[in-house]
CSV table of C-alpha atoms in Angstrom, one decimal:
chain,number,residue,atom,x,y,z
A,554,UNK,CA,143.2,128.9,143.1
A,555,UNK,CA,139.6,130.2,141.8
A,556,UNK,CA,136.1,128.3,142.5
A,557,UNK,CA,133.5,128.0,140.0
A,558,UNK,CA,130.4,127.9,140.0
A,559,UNK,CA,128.1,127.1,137.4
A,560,UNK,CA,124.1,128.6,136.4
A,561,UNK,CA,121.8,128.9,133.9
A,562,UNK,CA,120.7,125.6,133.2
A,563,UNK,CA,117.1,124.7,132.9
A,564,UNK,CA,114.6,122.7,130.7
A,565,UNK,CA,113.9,124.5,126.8
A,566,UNK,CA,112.3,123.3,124.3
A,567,UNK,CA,114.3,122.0,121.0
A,568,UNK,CA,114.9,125.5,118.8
A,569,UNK,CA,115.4,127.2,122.0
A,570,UNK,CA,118.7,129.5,124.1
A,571,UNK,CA,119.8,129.3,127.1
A,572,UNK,CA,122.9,131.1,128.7
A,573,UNK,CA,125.1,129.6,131.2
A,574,UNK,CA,127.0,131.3,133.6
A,575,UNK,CA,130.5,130.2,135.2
A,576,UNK,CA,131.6,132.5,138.3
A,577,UNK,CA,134.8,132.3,139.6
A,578,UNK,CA,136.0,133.4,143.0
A,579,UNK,CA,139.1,133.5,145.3
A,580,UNK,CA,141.8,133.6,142.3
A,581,UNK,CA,143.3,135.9,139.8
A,582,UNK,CA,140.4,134.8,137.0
A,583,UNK,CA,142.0,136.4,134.3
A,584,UNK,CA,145.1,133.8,134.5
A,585,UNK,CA,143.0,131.1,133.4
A,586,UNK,CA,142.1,129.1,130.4
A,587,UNK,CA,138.8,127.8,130.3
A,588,UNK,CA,137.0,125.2,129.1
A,589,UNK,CA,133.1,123.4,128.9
A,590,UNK,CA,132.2,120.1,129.0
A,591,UNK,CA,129.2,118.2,129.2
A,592,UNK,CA,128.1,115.0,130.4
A,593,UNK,CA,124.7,112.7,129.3
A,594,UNK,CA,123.4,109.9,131.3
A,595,UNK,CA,125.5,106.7,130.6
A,596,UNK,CA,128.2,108.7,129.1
A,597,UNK,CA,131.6,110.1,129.2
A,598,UNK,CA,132.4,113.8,129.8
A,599,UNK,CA,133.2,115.0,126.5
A,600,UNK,CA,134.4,118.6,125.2
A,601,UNK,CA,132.0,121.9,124.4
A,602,UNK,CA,134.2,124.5,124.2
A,603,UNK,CA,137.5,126.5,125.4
A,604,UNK,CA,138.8,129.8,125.5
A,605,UNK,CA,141.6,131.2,126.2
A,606,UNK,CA,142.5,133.6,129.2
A,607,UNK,CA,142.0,137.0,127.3
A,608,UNK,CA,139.0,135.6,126.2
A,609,UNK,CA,140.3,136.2,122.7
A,610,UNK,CA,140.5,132.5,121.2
A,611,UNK,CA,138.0,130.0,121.1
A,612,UNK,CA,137.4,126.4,120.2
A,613,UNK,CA,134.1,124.7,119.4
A,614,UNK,CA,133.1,120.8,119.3
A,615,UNK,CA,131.9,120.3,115.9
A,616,UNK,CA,128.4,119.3,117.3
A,617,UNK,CA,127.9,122.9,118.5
A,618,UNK,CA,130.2,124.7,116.5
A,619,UNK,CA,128.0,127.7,114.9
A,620,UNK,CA,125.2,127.4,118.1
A,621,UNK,CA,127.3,127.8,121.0
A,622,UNK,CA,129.3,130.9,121.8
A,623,UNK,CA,131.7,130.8,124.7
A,624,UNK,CA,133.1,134.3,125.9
A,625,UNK,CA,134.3,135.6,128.9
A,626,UNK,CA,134.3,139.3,131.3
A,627,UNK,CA,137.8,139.3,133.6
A,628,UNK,CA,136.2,142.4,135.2
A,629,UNK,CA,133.5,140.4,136.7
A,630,UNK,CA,135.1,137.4,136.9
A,631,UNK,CA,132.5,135.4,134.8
A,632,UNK,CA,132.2,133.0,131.8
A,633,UNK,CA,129.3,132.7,129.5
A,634,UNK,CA,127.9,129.8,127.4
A,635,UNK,CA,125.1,131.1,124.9
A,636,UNK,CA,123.8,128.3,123.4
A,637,UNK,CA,121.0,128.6,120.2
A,638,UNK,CA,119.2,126.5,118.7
A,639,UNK,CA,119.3,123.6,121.1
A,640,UNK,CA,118.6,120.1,120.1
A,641,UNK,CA,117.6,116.8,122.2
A,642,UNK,CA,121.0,115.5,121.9
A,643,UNK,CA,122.5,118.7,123.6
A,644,UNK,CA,120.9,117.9,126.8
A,645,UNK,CA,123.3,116.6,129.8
A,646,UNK,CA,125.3,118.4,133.0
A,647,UNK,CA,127.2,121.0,131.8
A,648,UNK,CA,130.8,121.9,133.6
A,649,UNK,CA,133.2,124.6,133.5
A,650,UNK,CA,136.6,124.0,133.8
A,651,UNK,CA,139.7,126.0,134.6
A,652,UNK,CA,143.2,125.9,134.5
A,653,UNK,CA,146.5,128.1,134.8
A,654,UNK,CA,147.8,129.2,131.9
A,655,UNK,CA,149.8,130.6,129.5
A,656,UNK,CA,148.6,133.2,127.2
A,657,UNK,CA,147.1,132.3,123.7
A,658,UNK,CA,146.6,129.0,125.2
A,659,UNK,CA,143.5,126.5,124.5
A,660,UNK,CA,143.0,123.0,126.8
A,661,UNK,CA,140.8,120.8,124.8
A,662,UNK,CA,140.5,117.8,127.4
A,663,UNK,CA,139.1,116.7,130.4
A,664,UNK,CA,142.9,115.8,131.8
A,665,UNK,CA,143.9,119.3,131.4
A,666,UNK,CA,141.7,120.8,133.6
A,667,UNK,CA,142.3,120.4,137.4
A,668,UNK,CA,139.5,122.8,138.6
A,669,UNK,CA,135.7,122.0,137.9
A,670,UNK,CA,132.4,123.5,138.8
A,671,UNK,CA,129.6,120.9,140.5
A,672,UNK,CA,127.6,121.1,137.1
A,673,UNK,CA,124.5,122.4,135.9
A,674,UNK,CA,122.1,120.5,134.0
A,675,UNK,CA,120.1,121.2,130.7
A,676,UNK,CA,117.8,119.3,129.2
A,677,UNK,CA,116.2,120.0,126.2
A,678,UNK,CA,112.6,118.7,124.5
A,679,UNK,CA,111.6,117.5,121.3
């Protein structure tokens, strides 16, 4: 089964972009749904985003939905998380997720992943 490994994260300003990375290794990536979460201090890991293994459906949480595009490249084995206009409230460890799958399918929670990354963290400043 792949490893992931998140990157990207970093301290922005509120208004401001990052991009986060999610490289996989030692699996056939492009079998794989997969998903973002994020977790703030004191609370539970909750759903960003999901996509399927073709990379050509996606999902949003309606906090991000219109800020935060997930895509993927199967030839390099890599997920992306551009997020825009970040706010205070988006700040927390983010985590990719994968999971087998079949095609054209979406895994909106944390129980349907059984492969995480360690977590990269964001914060962002009013």
């Amino acid at each position: 089964q792949v490893q992931l490994e998140e990157s990207g994260g970093g301290r922005v300003q509120a208004g401001g972009s990052l991009r986060l990375s999610c490289a996989a290794s030692g699996g056939p990536f492009s079998n794989y749904a997969m998903g973002w979460f994020r977790q703030a201090p004191g609370k539970e890991r909750e759903f960003v985003a999901a996509i399927t293994r073709s990379g050509g459906r996606t999902y949003y949480a309606e906090s991000v939905k219109g800020r935060i595009t997930f895509s993927r490249d199967n030839v390099k084995n890599t997920a992306y998380l551009e997020m825009n206009r970040l706010k205070p409230e988006d700040t927390a460890v983010y985590y990719c997720a994968a999971e087998l799958s079949l095609p054209q399918v979406l895994f909106l929670k944390t129980v349907d992943y059984t492969i995480w990354g360690q977590g990269t963290q964001v914060t962002v400043s009013s």
